[in-house]
Short mmCIF file of C-alpha atoms in Angstrom, two decimals:
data_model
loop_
_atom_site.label_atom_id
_atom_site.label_comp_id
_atom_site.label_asym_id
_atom_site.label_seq_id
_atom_site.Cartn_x
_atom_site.Cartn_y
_atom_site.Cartn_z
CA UNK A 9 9.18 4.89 -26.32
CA UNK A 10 8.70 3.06 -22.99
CA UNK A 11 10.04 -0.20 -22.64
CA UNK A 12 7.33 -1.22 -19.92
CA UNK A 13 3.59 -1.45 -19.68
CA UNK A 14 3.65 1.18 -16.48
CA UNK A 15 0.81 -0.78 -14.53
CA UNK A 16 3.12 -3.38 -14.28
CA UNK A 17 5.40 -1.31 -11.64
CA UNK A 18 3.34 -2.30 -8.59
CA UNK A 19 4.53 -1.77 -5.47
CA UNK A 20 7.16 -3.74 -4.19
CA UNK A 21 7.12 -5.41 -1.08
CA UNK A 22 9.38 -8.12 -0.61
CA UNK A 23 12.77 -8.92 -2.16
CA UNK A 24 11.15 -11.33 -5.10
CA UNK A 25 9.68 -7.41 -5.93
CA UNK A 26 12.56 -5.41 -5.61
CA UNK A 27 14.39 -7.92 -7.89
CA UNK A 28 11.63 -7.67 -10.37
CA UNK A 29 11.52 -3.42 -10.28
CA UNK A 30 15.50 -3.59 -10.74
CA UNK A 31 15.05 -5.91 -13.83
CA UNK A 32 12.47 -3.57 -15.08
CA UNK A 33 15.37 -0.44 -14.27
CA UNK A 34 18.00 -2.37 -16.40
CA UNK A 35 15.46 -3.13 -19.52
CA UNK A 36 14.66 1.26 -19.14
CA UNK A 37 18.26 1.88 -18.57
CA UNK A 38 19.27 -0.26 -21.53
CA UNK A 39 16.50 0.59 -23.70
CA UNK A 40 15.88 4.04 -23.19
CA UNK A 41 18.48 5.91 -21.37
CA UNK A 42 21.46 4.68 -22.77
CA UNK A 43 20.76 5.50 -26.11
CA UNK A 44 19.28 8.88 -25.64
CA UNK A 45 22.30 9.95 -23.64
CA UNK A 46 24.81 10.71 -26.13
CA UNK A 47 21.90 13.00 -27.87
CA UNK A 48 21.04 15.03 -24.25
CA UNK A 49 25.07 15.51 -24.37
CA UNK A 50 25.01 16.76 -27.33
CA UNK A 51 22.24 19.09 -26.91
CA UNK A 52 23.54 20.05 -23.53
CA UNK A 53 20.24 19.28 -21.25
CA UNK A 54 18.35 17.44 -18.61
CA UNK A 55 16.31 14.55 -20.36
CA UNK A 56 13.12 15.33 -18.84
CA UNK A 57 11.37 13.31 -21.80
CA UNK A 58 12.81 10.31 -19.66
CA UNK A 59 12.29 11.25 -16.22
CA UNK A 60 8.80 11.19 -16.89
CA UNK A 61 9.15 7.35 -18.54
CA UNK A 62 10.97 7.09 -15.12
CA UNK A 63 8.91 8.21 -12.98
CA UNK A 64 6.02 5.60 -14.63
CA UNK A 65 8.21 3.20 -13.11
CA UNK A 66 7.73 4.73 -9.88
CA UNK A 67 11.46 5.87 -9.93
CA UNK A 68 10.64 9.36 -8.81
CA UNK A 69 8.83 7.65 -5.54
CA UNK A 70 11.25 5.23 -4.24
CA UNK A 71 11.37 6.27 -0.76
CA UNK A 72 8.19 8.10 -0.75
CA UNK A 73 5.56 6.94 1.62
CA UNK A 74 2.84 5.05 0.30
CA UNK A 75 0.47 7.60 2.34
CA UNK A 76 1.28 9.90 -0.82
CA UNK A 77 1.51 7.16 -3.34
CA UNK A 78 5.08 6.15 -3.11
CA UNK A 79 6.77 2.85 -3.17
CA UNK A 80 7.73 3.17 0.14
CA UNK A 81 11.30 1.43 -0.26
CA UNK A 82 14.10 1.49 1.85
CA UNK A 83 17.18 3.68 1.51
CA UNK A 84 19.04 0.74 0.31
CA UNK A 85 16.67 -0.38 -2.47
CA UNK A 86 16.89 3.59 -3.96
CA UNK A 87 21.04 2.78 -3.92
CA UNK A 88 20.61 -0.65 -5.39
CA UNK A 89 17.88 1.53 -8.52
CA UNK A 90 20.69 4.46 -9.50
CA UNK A 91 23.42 1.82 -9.48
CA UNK A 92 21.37 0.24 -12.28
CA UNK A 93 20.52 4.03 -14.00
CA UNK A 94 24.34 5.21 -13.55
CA UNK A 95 25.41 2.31 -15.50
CA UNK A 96 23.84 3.58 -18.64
CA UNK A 97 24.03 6.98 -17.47
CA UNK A 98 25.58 8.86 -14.71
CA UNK A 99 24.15 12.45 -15.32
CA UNK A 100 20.77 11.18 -15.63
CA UNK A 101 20.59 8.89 -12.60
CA UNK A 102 21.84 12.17 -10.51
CA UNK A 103 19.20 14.57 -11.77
CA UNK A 104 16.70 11.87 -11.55
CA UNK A 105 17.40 10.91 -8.03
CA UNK A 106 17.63 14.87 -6.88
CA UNK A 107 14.38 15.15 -7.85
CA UNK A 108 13.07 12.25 -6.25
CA UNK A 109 14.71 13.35 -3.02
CA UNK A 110 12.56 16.46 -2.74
CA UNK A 111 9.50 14.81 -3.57
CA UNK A 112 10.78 12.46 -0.36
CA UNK A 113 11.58 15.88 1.79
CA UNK A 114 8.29 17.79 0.69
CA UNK A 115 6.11 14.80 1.58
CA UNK A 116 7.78 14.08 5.23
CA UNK A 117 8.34 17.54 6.46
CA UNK A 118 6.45 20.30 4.42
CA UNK A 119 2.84 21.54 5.29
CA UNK A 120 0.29 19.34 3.59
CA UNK A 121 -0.72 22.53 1.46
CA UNK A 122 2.82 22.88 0.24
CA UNK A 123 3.16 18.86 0.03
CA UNK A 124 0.16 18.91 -2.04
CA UNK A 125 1.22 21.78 -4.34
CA UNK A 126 4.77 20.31 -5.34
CA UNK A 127 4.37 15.93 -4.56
CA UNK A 128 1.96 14.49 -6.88
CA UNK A 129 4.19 16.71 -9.80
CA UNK A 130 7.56 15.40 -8.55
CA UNK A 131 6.17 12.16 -8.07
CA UNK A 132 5.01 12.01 -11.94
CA UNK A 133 7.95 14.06 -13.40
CA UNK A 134 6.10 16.55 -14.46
CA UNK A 135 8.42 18.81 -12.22
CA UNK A 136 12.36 18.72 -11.67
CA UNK A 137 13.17 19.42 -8.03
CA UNK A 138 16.78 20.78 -7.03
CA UNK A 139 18.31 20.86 -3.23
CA UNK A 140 20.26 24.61 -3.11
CA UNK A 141 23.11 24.76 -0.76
CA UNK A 142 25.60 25.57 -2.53
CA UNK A 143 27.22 29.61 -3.55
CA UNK A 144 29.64 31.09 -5.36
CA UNK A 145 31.54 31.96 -2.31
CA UNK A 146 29.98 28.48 -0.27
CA UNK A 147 30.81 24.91 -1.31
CA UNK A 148 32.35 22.24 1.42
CA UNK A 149 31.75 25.33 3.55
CA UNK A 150 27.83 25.52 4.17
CA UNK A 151 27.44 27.07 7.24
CA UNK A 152 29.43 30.36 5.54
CA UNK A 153 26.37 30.72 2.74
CA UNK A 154 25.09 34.42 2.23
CA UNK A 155 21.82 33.92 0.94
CA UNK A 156 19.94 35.55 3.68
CA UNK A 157 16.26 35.20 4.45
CA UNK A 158 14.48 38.31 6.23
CA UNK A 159 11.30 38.11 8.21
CA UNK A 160 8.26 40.38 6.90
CA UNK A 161 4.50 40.45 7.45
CA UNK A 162 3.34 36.96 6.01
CA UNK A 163 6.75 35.44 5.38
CA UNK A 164 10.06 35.67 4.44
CA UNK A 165 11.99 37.62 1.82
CA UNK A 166 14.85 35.95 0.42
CA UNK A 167 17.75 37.56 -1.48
CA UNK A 168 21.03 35.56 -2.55
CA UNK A 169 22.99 33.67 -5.23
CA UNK A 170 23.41 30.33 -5.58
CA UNK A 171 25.78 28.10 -7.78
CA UNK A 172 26.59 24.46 -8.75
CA UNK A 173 22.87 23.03 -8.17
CA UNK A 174 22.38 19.83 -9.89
CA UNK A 175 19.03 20.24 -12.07
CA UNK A 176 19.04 24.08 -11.80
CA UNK A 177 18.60 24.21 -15.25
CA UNK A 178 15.18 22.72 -15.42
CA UNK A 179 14.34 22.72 -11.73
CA UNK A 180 10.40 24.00 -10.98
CA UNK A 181 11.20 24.32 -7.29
CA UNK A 182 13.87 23.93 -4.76
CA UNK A 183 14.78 23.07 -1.40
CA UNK A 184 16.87 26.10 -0.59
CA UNK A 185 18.80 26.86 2.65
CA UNK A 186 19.87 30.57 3.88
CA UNK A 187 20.77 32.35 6.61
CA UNK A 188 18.36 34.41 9.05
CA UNK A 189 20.83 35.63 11.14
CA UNK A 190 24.51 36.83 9.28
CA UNK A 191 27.33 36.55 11.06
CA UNK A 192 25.79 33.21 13.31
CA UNK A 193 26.72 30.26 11.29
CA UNK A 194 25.06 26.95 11.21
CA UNK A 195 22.86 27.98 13.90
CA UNK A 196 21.06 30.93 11.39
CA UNK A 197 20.54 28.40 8.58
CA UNK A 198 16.64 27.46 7.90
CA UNK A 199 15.19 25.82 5.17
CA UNK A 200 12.42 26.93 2.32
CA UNK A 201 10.51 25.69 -0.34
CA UNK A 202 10.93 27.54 -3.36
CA UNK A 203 8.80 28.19 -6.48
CA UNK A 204 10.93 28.85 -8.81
CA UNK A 205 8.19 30.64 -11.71
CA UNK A 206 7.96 32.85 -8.71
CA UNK A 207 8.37 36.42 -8.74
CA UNK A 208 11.86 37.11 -7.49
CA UNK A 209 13.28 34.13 -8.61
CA UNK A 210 16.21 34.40 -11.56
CA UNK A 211 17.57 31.12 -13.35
CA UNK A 212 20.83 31.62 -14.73
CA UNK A 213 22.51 30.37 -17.73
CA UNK A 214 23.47 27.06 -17.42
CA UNK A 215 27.41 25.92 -16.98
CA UNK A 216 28.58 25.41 -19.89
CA UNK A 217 30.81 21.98 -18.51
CA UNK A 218 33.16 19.77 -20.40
CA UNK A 219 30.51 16.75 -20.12
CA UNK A 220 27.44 15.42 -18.19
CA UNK A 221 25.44 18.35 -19.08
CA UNK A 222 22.24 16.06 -18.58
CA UNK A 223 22.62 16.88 -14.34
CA UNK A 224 21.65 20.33 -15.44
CA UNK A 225 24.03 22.11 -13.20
CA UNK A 226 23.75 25.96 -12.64
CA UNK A 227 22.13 27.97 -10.73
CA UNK A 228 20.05 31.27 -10.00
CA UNK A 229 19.31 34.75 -8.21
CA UNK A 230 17.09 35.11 -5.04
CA UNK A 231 16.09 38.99 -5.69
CA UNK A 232 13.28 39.90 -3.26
CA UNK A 233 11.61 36.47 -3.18
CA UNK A 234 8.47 35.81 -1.21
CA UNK A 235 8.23 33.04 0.75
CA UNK A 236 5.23 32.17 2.42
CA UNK A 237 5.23 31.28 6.85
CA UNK A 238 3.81 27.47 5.41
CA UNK A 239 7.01 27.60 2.82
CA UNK A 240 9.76 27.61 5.85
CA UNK A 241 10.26 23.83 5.72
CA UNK A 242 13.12 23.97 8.87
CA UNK A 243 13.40 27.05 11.52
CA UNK A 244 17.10 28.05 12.22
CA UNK A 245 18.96 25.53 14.67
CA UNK A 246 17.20 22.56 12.94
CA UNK A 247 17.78 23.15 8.97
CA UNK A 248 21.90 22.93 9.14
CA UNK A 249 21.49 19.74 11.28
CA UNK A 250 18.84 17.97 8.98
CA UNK A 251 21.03 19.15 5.51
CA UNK A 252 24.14 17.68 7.07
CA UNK A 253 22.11 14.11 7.93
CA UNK A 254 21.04 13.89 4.73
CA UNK A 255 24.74 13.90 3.48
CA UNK A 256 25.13 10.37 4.11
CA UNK A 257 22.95 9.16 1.75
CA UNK A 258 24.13 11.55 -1.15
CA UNK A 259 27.00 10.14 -0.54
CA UNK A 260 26.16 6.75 -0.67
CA UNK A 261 24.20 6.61 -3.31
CA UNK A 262 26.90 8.57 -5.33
CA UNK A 263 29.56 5.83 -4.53
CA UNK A 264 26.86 3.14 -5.69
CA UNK A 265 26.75 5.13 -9.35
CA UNK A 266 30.31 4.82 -9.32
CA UNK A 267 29.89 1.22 -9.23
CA UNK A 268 27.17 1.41 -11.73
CA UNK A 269 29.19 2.96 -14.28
CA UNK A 270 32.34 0.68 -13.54
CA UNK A 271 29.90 -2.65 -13.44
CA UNK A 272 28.80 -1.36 -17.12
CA UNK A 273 31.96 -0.98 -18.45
CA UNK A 274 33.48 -3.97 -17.26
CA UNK A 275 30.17 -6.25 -19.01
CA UNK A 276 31.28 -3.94 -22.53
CA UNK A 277 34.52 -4.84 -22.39
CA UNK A 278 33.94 -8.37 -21.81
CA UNK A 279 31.67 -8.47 -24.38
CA UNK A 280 34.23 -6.84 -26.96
CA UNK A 281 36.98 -9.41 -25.34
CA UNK A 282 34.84 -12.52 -26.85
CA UNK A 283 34.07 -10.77 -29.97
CA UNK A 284 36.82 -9.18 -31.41
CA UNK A 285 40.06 -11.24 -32.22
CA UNK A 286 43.69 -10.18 -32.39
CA UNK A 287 46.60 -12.39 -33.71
CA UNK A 288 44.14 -15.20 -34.44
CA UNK A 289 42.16 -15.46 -31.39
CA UNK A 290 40.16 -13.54 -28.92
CA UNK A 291 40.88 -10.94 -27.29
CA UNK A 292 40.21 -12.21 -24.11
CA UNK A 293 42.32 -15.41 -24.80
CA UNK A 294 44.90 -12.61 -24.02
CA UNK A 295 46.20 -12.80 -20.49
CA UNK A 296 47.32 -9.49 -20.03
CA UNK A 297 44.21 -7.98 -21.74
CA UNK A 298 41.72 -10.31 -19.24
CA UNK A 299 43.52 -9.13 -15.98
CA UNK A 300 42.04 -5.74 -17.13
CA UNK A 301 38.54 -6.89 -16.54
CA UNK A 302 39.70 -9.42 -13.82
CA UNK A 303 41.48 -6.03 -11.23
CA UNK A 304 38.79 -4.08 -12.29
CA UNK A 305 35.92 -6.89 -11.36
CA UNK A 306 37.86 -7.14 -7.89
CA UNK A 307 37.87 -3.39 -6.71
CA UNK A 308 34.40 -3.08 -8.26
CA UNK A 309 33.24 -6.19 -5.46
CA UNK A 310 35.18 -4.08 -2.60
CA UNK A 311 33.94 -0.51 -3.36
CA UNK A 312 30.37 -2.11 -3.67
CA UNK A 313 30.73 -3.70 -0.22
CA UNK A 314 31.08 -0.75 1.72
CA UNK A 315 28.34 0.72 -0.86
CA UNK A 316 26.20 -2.24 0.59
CA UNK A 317 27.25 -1.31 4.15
CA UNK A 318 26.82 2.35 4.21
CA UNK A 319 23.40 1.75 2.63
CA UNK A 320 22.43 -1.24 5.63
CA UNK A 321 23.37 1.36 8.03
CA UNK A 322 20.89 4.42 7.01
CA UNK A 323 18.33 1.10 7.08
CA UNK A 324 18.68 0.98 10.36
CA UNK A 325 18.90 4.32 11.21
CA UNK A 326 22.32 3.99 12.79
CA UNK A 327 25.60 6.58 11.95
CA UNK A 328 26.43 6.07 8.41
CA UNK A 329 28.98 8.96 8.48
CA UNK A 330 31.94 7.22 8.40
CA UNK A 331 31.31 4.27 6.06
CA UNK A 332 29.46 6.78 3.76
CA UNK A 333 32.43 8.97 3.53
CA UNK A 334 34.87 5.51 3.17
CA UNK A 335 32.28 4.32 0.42
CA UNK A 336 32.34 7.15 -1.75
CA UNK A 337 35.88 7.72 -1.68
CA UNK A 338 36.73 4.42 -2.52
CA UNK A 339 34.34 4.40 -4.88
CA UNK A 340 34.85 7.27 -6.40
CA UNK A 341 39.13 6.89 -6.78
CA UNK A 342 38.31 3.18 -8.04
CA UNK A 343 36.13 4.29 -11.13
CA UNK A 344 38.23 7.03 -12.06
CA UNK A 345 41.30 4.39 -11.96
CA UNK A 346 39.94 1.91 -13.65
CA UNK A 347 37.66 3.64 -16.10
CA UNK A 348 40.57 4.43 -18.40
CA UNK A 349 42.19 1.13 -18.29
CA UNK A 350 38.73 -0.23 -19.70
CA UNK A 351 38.24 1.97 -22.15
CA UNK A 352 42.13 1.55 -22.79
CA UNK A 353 41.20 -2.69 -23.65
CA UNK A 354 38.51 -1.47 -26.18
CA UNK A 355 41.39 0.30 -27.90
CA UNK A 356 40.38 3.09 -30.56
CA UNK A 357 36.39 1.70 -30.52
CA UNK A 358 35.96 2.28 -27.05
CA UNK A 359 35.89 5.86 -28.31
CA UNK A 360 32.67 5.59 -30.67
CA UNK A 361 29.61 7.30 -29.11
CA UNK A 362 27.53 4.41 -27.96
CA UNK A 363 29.84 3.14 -25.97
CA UNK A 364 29.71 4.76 -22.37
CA UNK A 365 33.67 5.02 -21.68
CA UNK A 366 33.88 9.17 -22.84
CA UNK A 367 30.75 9.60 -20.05
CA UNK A 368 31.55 7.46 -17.57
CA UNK A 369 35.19 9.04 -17.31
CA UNK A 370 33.51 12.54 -17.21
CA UNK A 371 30.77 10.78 -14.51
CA UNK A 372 33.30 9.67 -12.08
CA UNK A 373 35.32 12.85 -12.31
CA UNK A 374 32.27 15.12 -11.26
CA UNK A 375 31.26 12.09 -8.52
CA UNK A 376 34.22 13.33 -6.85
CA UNK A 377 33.09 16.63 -6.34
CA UNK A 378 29.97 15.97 -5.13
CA UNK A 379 28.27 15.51 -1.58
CA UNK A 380 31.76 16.27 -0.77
CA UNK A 381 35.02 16.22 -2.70
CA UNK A 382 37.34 13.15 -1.98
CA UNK A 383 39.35 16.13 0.38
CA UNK A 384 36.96 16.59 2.48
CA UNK A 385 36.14 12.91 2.43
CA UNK A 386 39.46 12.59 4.04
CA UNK A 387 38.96 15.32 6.32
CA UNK A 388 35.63 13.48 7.81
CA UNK A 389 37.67 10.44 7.96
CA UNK A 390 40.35 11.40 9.85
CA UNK A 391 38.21 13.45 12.10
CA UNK A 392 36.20 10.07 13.19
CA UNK A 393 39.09 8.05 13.34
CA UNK A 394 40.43 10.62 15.47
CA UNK A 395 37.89 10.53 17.96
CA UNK A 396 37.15 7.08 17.86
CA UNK A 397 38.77 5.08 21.06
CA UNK A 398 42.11 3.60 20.39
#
């Protein structure tokens, strides 16, 4: 059931719009996904049954140019959209911004038979799209990935494994990266557009995780896979470089879920706090139980500010890389500290289903991993402050 007439979703084009589309994401997030979550946790899968009410809303086409029928949105408005999604629903929000990001990719830099192929089905949610970097031997490493991709009469034959791919479970094709020249590093990496009902192409099992199975993660075999000269979507030297740019924004947009889900829980648990009395009065009459929401209200306007930053920055087209990195790790430690000490002032109901607190906790935890674990956050960091005049 679709909370929205979809002709309504328009294309924005002013603030007054955006504000409008994000009131329209709440009413979806609120209506649709956050009560169908607990059942696509339970059944262990992607909810593709949403992505398509979703994608109605133009969700799947945030960023897209209009020249293909997207919204044509900055990278800030698609931050502002999962905050919004994450708050009902981290796992969803990731697998349905992945595959919004390769409809983005394939209409900007694939061929326009390959754009045509794979856009207009991304665009409607009809397909799931996945970005494949990671291996079982390659995470925060990338430039050490073994997939290798061989030249041969028409194309390119691509043989590998890879591992931890958000939507890999459902995904109909893939952004995949591999290397054309072992032993070379980042400069061997190139880019390719994968079918993935292919020949050649083997889906494994997905993992079996201790929540958030709705991203889908797993991942498959390349085993003699065709790929056509039009399906190389970046030569060597120029794939590594445009993967790593695109990092910012995963990370961004990851630290502006975290806020999602900690903006959620903090409007559940003040919601409880004026409904539920203890000792003859509120809750929230309390003092020590309304600091709760009050700490957790204050680091949630922080982490959102350099959210907000980060996200002004890849506007402009300016570096993002450290203020993405500081984002997301702030982020992602604040929701994982405060998460429990919300669900901890519901007391034993904040562990009934409908609530989000059991997801959420497991949504921050794998937001830490992702785009870069809080480690290599620190790493990046340092490294910039480092070279950064003194």
């Amino acid at each position: 059931m679709c909370v929205m007439d979809t002709t309504a979703a328009g294309t924005p084009g002013g603030d007054a719009d955006l504000d409008a589309l994000l009131a329209r994401v709440a009413a979806f997030a609120r209506g649709v996904v956050a009560p169908a979550a607990p059942a696509w946790e339970r059944d262990r899968r992607i909810g593709r049954e949403a992505i398509v009410e979703a994608a109605a809303l133009g969700l799947c086409r945030i960023e897209l140019p209009r020249a293909h029928g997207g919204l044509g949105l900055p990278f800030s408005a698609k931050a502002r959209i999962v905050e919004v999604l994450a708050g009902a629903d981290f796992a969803f929000a990731f697998s349905l911004v992945n595959t919004g990001n390769v409809a983005t990719k394939l209409a900007r830099e694939a061929p326009p038979e390959v754009a045509a192929r794979w856009v207009s089905e991304l665009a409607a949610g009809r397909a799931i799209g996945c970005t494949a970097l990671t291996e079982p031997q390659a995470g925060s490493d990338f430039a050490a990935i073994r997939t290798t991709a061989t030249k041969v009469p028409g194309g390119w034959r691509l043989d590998g494994e890879k591992a931890w791919i958000t939507n890999a479970s459902d995904a109909d094709v893939a952004v995949l990266y591999a290397q054309t020249e072992p032993g070379s590093g980042a400069k061997g990496v190139a880019g390719f557009v994968i079918d993935a009902h292919r020949a050649g192409f083997v889906r494994r099992p997905p993992f079996a995780l201790a929540g958030q199975h709705a991203i889908g993660a797993g991942g498959f075999a390349l085993d003699g896979y065709l790929a056509t000269e039009a399906e190389l979507l970046q030569p060597a030297g120029r794939a590594f470089k445009a993967a790593m740019a695109s990092i910012n924004g995963a990370r961004t947009y990851v630290a502006a879920m975290c806020c999602g889900m900690l903006d959620e829980a903090i409007r559940v648990v003040r919601a409880y706090g004026g409904s539920r009395h203890a000792f003859g009065v509120p809750l929230a009459d309390h003092q020590g139980w309304r600091w709760v929401a009050a700490e957790a209200s204050a680091e949630l306007a922080a982490a959102r500010a350099l959210v907000r930053e980060a996200a002004a920055r890849i506007d402009a087209g300016a570096d993002a890389q450290l203020v993405a990195a500081q984002a997301k790790l702030v982020a992602t430690r604040t929701a994982e500290r405060q998460l429990p000490r919300l669900a901890q002032a519901m007391g034993a109901e904040g562990l009934r289903e409908p609530y989000p607190f059991g997801r959420h906790l497991h949504g921050a935890r794998v937001a830490s991993f992702v785009d870069g674990s809080s480690e290599m956050l620190l790493e990046r960091i340092a490294a910039v402050l480092r070279a950064a005049p003194t």
